[in-house]
mmCIF file of C-alpha atoms in Angstrom:
data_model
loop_
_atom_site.group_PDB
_atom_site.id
_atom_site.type_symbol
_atom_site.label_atom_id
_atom_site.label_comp_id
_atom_site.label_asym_id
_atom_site.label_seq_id
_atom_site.Cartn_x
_atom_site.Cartn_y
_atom_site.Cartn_z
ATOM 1 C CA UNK A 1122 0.000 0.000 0.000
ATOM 2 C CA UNK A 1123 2.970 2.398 1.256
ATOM 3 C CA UNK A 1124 4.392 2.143 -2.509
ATOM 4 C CA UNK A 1125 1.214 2.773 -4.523
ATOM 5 C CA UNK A 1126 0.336 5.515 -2.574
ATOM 6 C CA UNK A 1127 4.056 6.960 -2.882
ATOM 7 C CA UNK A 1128 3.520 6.239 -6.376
ATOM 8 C CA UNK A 1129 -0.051 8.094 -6.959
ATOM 9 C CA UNK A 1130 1.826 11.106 -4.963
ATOM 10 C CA UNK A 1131 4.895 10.678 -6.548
ATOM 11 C CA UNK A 1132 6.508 13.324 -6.985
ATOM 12 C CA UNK A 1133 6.398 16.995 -5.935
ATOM 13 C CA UNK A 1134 6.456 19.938 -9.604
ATOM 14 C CA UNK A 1135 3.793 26.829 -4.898
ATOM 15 C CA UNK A 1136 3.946 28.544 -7.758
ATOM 16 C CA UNK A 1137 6.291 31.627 -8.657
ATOM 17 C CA UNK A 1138 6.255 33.399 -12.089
ATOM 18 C CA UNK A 1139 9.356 33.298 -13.502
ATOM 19 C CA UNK A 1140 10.876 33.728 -17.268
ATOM 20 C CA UNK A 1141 10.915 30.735 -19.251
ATOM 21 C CA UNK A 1142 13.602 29.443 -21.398
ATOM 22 C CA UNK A 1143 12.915 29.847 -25.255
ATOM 23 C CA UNK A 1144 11.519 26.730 -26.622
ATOM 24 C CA UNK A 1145 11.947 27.497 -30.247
ATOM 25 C CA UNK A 1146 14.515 25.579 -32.881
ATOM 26 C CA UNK A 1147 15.283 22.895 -30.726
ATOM 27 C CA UNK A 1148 18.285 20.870 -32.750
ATOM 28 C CA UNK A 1149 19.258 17.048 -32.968
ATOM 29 C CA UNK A 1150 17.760 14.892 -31.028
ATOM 30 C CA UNK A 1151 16.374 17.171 -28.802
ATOM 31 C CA UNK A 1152 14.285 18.013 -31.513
ATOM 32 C CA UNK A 1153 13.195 13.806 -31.843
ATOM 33 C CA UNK A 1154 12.448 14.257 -28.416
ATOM 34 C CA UNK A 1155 9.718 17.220 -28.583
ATOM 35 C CA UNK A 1156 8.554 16.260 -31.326
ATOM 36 C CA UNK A 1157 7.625 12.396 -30.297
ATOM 37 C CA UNK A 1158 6.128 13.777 -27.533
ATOM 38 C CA UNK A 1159 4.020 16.156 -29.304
ATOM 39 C CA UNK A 1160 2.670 13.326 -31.219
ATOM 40 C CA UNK A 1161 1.829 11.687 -27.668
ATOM 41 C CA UNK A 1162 4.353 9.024 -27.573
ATOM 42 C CA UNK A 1163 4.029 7.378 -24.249
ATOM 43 C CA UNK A 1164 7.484 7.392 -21.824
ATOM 44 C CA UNK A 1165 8.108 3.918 -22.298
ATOM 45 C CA UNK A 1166 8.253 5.302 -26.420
ATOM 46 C CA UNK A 1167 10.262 7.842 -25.422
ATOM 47 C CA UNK A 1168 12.517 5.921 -23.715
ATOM 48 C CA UNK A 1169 15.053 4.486 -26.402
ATOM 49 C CA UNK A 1170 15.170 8.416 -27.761
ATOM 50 C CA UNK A 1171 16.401 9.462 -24.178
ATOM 51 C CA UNK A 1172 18.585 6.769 -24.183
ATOM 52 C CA UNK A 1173 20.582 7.494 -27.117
ATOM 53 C CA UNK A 1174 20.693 10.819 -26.160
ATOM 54 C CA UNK A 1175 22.432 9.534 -22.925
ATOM 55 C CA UNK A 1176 25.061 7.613 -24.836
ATOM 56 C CA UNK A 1177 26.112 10.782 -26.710
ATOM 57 C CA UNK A 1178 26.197 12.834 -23.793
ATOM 58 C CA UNK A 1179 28.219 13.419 -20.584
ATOM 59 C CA UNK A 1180 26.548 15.128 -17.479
ATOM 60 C CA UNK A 1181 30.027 16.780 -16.820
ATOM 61 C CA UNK A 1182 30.709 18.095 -20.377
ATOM 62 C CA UNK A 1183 30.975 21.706 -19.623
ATOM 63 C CA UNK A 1184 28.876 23.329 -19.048
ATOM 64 C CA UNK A 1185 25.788 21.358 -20.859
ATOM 65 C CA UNK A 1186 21.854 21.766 -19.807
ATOM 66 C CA UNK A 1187 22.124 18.788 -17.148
ATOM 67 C CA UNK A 1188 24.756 19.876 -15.188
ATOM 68 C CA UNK A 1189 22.964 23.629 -15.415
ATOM 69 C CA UNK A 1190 19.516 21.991 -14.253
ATOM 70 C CA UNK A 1191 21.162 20.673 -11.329
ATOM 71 C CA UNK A 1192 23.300 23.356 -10.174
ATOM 72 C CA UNK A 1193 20.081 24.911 -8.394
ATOM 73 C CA UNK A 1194 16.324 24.461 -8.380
ATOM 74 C CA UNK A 1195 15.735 27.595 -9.941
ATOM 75 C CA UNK A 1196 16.015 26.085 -13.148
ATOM 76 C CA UNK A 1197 13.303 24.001 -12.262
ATOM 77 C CA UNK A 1198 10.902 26.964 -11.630
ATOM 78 C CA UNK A 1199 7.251 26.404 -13.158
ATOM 79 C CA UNK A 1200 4.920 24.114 -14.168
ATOM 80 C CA UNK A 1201 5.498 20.229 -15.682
ATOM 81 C CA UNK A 1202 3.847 17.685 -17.386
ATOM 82 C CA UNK A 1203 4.501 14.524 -17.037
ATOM 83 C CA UNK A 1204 4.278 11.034 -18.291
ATOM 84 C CA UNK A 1205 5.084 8.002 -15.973
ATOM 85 C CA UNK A 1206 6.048 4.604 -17.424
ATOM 86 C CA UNK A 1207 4.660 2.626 -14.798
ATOM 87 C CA UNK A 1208 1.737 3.997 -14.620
ATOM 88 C CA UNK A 1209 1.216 3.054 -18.514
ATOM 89 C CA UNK A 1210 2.121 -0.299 -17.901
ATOM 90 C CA UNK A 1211 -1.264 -0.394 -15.972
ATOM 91 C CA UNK A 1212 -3.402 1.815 -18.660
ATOM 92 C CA UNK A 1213 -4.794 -2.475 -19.512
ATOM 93 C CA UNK A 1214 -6.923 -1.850 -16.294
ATOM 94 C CA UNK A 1215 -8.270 1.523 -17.637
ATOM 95 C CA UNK A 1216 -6.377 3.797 -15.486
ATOM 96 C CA UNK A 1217 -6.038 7.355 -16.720
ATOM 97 C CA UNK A 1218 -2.818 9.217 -14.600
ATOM 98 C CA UNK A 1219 -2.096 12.535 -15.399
ATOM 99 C CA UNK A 1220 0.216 14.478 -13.370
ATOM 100 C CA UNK A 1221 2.134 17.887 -12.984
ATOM 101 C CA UNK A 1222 4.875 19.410 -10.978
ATOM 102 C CA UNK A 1223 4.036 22.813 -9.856
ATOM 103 C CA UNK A 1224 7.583 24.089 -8.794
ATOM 104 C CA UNK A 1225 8.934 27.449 -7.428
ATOM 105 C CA UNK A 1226 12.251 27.709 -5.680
ATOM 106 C CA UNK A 1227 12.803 24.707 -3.673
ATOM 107 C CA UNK A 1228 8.823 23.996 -3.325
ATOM 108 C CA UNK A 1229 7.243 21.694 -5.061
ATOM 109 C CA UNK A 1230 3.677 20.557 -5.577
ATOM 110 C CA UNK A 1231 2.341 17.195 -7.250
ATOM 111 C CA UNK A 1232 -0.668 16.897 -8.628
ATOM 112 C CA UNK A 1233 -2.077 13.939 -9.956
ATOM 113 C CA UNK A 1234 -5.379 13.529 -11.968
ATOM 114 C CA UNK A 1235 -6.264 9.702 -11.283
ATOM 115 C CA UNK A 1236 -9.133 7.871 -13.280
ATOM 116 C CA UNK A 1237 -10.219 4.466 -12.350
ATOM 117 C CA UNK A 1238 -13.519 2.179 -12.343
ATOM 118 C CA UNK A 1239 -15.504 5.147 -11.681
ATOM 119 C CA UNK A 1240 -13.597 6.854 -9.068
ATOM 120 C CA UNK A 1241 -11.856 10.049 -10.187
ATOM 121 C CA UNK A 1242 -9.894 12.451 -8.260
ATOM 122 C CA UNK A 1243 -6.799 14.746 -7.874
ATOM 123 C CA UNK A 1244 -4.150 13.661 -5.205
ATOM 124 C CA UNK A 1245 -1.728 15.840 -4.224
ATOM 125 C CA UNK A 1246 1.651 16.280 -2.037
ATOM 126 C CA UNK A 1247 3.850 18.973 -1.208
ATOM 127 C CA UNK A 1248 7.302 19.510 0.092
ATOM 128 C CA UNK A 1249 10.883 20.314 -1.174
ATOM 129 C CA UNK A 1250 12.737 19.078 -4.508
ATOM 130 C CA UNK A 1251 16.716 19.514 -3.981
ATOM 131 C CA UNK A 1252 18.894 18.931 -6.639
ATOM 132 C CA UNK A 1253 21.988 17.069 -5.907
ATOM 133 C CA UNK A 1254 25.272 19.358 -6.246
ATOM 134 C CA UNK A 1255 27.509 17.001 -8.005
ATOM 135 C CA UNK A 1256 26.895 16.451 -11.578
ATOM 136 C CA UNK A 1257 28.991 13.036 -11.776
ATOM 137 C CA UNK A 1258 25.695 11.614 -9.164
ATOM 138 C CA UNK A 1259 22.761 13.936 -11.260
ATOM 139 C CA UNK A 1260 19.999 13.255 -8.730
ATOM 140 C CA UNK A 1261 17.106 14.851 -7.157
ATOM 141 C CA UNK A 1262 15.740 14.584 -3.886
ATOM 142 C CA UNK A 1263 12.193 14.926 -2.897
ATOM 143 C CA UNK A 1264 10.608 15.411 0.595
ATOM 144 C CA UNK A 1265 6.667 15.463 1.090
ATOM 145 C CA UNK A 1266 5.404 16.649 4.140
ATOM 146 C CA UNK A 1267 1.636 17.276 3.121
ATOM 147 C CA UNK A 1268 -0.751 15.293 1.676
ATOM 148 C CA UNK A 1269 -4.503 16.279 0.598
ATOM 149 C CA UNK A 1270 -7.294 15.506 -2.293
ATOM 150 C CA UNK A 1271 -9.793 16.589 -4.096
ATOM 151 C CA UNK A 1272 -12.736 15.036 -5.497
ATOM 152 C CA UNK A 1273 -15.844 15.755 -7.125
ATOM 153 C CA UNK A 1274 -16.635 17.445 -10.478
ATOM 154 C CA UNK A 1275 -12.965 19.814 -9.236
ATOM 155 C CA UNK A 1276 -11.306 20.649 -13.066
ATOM 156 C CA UNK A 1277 -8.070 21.951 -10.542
ATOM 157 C CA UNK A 1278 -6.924 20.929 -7.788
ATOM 158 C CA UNK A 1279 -6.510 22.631 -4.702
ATOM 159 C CA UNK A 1280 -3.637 24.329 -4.254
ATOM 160 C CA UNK A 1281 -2.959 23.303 -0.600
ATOM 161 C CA UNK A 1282 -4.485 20.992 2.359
ATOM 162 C CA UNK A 1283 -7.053 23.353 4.563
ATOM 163 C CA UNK A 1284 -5.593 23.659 8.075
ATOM 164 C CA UNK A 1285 -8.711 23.145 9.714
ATOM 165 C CA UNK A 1286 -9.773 20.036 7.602
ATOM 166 C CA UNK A 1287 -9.843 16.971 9.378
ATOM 167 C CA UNK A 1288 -9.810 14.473 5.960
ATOM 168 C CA UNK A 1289 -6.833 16.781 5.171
ATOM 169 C CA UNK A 1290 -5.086 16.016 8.101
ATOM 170 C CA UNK A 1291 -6.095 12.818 8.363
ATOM 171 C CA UNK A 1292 -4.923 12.034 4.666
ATOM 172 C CA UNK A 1293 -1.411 13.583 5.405
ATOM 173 C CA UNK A 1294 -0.815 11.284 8.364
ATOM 174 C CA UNK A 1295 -1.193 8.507 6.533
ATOM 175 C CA UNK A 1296 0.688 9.924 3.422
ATOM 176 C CA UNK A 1297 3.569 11.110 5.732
ATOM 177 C CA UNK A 1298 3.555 7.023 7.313
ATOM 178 C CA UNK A 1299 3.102 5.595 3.917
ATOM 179 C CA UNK A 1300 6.462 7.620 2.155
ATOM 180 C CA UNK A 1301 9.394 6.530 2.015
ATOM 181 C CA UNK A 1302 12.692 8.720 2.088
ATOM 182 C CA UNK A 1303 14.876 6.084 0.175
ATOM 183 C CA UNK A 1304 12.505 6.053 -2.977
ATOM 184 C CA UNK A 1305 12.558 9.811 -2.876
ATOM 185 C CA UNK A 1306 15.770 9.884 -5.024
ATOM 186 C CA UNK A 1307 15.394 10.044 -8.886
ATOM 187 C CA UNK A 1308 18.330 9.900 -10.900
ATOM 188 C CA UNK A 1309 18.217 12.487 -13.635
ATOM 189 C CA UNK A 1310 18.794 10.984 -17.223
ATOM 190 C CA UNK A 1311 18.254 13.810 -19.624
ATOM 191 C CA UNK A 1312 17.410 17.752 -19.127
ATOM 192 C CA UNK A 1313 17.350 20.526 -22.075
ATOM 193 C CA UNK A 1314 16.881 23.911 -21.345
ATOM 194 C CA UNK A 1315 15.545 25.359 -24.786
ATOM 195 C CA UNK A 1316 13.028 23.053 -25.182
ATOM 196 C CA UNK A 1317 11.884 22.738 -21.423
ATOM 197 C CA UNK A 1318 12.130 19.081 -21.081
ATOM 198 C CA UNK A 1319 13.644 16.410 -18.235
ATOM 199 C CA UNK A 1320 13.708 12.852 -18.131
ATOM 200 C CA UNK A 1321 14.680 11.298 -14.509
ATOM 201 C CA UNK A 1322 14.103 7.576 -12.788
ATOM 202 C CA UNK A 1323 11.785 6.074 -10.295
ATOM 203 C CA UNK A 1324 14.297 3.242 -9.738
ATOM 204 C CA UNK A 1325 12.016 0.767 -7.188
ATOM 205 C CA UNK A 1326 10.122 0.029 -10.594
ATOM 206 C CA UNK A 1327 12.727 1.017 -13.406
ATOM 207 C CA UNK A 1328 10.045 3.618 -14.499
ATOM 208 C CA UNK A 1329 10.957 6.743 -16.711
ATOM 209 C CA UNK A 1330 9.248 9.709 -15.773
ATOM 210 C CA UNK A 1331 9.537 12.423 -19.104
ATOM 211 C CA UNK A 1332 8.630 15.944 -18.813
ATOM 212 C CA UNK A 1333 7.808 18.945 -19.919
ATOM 213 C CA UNK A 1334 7.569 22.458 -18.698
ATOM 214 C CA UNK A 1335 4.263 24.649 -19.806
ATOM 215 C CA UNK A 1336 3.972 27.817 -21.058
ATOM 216 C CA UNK A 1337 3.340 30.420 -18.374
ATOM 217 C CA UNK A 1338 -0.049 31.043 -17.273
ATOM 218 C CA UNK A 1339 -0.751 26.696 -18.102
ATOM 219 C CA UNK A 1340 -3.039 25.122 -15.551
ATOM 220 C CA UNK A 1341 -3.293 21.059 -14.449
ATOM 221 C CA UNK A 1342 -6.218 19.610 -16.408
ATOM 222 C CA UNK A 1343 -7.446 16.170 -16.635
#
């Protein structure tokens, strides 16, 4: 139970406006990378492109777009798309996940649009993303501290638990019992800066997570 729950919350992307990078004339196979997931290709797709991108790449070449992503979370600022391999593994049962990282500084928020037999809902954590400071170990760390949903015929989801809910509270106890530090770290495979895209590692399950960042102003939807 602790692991499907971690999973459903999994991962943190409060909200600061920021400047975006420019997304335009991505080259290589960056572009093969926006491009297949413009056309929906599913992370498990996506996959082999990230990891031929990996062989041709070095996290500690310079001065390259990984290294910059995890220098600081700044680079992370905004809000993220996201497609989860393991979750698509399970879309037989007619699960529908769709989740997004609301990021600003070090805070991050996950929200995740869950479909499922008839039950439908947004879960959501919040906490702290850290980037790791060496870019020979590109990880980064995640720490959720609050836990809340929200149901109904909700398009968004809340931005935060209510302090004076008891469900909320309730529902954060159990997420804070249920989540587990050690599967907090992802490994960061890929990160480009121009076209606003990361790929990193929920390793418990081998899953690729892909990204992208919105444009400013982009809400969750289901």
């Amino acid at each position: 139970m602790g692991l499907k729950l971690v999973s459903f919350l999994l991962l943190p992307f409060l909200r600061r406006v920021s400047s975006f990078p420019s997304f335009s004339h991505p080259q290589g196979s960056a572009a093969s990378i926006v491009s297949s997931w413009d056309a929906g290709l599913s992370a498990g797709d996506l996959r082999p492109l990230i990891e031929k991108t990996l062989e041709k790449t070095s996290p500690a070449a310079g001065d390259g777009d990984l290294s910059i992503f995890l220098k600081s979370s700044d680079h992370w600022s905004g809000l993220w798309q996201a497609r989860i391999q393991h979750f698509e593994k399970m879309s037989w049962t007619g699960l529908k996940v769709n989740p997004y990282y609301e990021i600003a500084d070090k805070a991050i928020v996950s929200h995740v649009f869950i479909s499922v037999l008839g039950f439908s809902g947004w879960l959501s954590a919040s906490g702290f993303m850290t980037p790791s400071t060496s870019v020979f170990d590109p990880v980064i760390n995640l720490q959720f501290n609050s836990f809340f949903v929200s149901f109904g015929d909700n398009n968004l989801p809340r931005a935060e638990p209510s302090p004076s809910s008891l469900i909320d509270k309730m529902i954060t106890k159990i997420g804070q019992l249920a989540f587990i530090p050690s599967f907090a770290l992802f490994p960061v495979d890929y990160a480009n800066l121009k076209t606003g895209m990361v790929a990193f590692r929920f390793t418990p399950f081998d899953s690729l997570i892909v990204a992208k960042r919105l444009p400013e102003g982009s809400k969750p939807s289901k």
